[in-house]
CSV table of C-alpha atoms and ligand atoms in Angstrom, one decimal:
chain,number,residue,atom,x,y,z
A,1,UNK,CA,33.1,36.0,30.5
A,2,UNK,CA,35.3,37.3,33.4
A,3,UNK,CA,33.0,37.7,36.9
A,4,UNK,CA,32.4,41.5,37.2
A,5,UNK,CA,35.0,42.9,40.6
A,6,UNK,CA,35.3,45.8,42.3
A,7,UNK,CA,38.1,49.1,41.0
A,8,UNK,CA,38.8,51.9,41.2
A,9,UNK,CA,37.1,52.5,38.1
A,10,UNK,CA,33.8,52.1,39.3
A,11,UNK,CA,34.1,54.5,42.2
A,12,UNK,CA,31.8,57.7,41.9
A,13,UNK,CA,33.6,59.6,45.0
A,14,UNK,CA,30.3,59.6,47.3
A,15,UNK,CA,31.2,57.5,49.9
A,16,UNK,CA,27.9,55.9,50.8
A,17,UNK,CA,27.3,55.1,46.7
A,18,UNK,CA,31.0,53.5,46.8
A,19,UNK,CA,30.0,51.3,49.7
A,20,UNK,CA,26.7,50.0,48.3
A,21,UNK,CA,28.5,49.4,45.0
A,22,UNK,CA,31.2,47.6,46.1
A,23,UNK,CA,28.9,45.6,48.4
A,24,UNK,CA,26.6,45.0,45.2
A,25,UNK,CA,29.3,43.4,43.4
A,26,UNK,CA,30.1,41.7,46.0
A,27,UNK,CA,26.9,40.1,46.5
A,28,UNK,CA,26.6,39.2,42.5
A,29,UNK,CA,30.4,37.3,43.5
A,30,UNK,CA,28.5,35.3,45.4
A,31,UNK,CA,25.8,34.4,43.8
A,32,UNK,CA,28.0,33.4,40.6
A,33,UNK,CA,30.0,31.4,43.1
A,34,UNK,CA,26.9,29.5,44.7
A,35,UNK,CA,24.9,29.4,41.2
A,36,UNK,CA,28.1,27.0,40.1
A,37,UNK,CA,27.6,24.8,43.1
A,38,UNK,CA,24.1,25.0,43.7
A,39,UNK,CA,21.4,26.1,41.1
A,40,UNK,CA,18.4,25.1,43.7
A,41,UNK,CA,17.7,26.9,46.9
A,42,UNK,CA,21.2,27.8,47.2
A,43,UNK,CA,21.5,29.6,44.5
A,44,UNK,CA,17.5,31.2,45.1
A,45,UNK,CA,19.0,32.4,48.3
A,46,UNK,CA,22.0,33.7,47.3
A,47,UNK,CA,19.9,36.1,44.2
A,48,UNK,CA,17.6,36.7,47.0
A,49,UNK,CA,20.0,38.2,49.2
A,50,UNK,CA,21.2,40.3,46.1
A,51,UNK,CA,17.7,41.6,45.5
A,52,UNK,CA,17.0,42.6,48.9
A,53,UNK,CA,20.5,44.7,49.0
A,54,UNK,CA,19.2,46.1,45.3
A,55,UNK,CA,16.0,47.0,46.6
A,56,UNK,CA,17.5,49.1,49.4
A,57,UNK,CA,20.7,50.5,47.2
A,58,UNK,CA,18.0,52.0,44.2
A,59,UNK,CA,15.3,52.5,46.9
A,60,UNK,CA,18.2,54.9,48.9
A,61,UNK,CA,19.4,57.0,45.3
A,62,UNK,CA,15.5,57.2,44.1
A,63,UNK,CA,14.8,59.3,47.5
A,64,UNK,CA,18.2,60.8,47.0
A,65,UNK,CA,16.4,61.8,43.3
A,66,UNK,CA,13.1,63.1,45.0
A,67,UNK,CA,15.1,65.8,47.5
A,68,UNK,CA,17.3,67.0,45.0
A,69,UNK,CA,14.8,68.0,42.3
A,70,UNK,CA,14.3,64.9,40.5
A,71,UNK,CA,11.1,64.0,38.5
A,72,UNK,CA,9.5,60.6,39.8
A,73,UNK,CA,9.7,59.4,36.8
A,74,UNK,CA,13.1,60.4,35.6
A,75,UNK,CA,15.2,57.9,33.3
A,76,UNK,CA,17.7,56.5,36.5
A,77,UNK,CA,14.3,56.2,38.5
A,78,UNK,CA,12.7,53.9,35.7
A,79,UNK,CA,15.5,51.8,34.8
A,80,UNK,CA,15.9,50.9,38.6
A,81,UNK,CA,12.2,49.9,38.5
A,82,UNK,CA,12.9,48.2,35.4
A,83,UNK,CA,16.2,46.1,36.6
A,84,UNK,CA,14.8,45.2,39.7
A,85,UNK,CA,11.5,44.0,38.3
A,86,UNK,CA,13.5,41.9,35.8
A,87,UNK,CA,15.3,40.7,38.9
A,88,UNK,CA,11.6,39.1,40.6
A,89,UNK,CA,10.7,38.2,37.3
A,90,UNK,CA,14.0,35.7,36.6
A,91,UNK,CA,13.6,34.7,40.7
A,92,UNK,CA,10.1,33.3,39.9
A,93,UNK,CA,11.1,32.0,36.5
A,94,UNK,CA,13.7,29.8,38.6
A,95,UNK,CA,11.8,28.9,41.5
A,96,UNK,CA,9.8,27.5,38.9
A,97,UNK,CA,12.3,25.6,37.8
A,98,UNK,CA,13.2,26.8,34.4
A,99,UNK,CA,17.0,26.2,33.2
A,100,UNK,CA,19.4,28.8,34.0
A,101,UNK,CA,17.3,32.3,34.9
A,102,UNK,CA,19.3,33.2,37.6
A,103,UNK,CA,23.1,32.5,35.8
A,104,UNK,CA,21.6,34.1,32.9
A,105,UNK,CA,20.6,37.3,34.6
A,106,UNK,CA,23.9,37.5,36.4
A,107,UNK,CA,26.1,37.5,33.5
A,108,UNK,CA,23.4,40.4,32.2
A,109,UNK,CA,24.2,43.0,35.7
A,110,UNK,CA,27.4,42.3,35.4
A,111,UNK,CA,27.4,43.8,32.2
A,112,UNK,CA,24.8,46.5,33.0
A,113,UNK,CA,25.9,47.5,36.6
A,114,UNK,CA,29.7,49.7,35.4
A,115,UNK,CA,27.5,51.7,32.9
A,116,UNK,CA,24.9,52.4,35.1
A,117,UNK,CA,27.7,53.5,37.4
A,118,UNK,CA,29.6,55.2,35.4
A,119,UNK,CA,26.8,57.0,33.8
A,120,UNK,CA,23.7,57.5,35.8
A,121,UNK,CA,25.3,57.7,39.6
A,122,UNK,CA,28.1,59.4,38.7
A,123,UNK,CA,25.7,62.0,37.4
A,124,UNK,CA,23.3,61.6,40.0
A,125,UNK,CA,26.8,61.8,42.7
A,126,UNK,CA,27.9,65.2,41.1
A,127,UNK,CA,24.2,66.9,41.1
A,128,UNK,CA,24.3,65.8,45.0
A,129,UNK,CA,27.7,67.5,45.4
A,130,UNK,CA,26.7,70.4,43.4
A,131,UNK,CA,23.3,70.7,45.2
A,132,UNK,CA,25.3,70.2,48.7
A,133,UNK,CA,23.2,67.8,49.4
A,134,UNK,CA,23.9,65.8,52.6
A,135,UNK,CA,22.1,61.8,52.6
A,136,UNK,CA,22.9,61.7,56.3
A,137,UNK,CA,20.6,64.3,57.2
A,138,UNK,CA,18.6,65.1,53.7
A,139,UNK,CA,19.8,68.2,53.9
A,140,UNK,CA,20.4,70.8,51.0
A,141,UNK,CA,22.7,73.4,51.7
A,142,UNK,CA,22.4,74.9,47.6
A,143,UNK,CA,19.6,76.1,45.6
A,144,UNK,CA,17.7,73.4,43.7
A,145,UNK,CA,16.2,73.4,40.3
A,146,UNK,CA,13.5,75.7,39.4
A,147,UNK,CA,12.2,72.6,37.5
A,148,UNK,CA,11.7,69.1,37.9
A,149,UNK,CA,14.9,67.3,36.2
A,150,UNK,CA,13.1,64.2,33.8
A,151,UNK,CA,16.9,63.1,32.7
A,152,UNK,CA,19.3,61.8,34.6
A,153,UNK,CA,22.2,63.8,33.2
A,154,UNK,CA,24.5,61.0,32.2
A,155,UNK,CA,26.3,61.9,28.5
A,156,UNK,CA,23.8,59.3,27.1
A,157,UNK,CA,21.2,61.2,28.3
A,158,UNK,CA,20.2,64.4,26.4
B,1,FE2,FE1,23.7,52.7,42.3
B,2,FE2,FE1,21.4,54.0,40.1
């Protein structure tokens, strides 16, 4: 399978999204680059470093989520909890010393990452911009929803 690189395609048109997604497939580049090298601590450090970015790129559009009228609990909330606990989960599962977590989990976000772009923060991008919402300051300049939003508004998602 062909490593997973950043286009135009991917791009959602909210600047700070763009720049945490381009650094995220960046940082999966690298790890698929040291993972051929190096499958020990290496590699461990490499997935690290991709976790830690992950943890602060989902952790930044969950708030995003809260001041905009989200649920907690909304479907883009829960599958970020969902790919990042997968993400410990394969880290121990290596550190242990089992065959191939780490590649094997790669080749899986590579796969996942351009739908959940392309679905979920695209929609979650265009409810910012519709909301006026500005992440610099928190800000809402429109009105929000009477109601908590549960979905994430994706075309998958009705
Ligand atoms: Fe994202
Ligand atoms: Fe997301």
């Amino acid at each position: 399978m062909s490593a997973l690189v950043w286009t135009e395609a991917l791009q959602v048109n909210q600047p700070q999204m763009d720049r945490t997604h381009q650094e995220f497939v960046e940082l999966l580049a690298d790890v698929r680059r040291v993972l051929q090298e190096d499958d020990g601590d290496a590699g461990h450090a490499a997935f690290e470093r991709l976790l830690a970015h992950t943890v602060e790129h989902f952790g930044h559009e969950d708030r995003w989520m809260q001041a905009t009228g989200f649920s907690p609990d909304n479907c883009h909330s829960r599958q970020h909890a969902v790919v990042l606990q997968t993400m410990r989960d394969v880290l121990h599962l290596a550190r242990e010393g089992q065959p191939d977590p780490l590649g094997i989990v790669v080749r899986e976000l590579a796969q996942w990452f351009p739908m959940h772009a392309q679905t979920m923060d695209a929609g979650l991008a265009s409810h910012m911009a519709e909301m006026g919402f500005d992440p610099a300051t928190g800000e809402v300049s429109g009105a929000l929803p009477d109601t908590f939003l549960t979905h994430c508004g994706s075309a998958g998602c009705r």
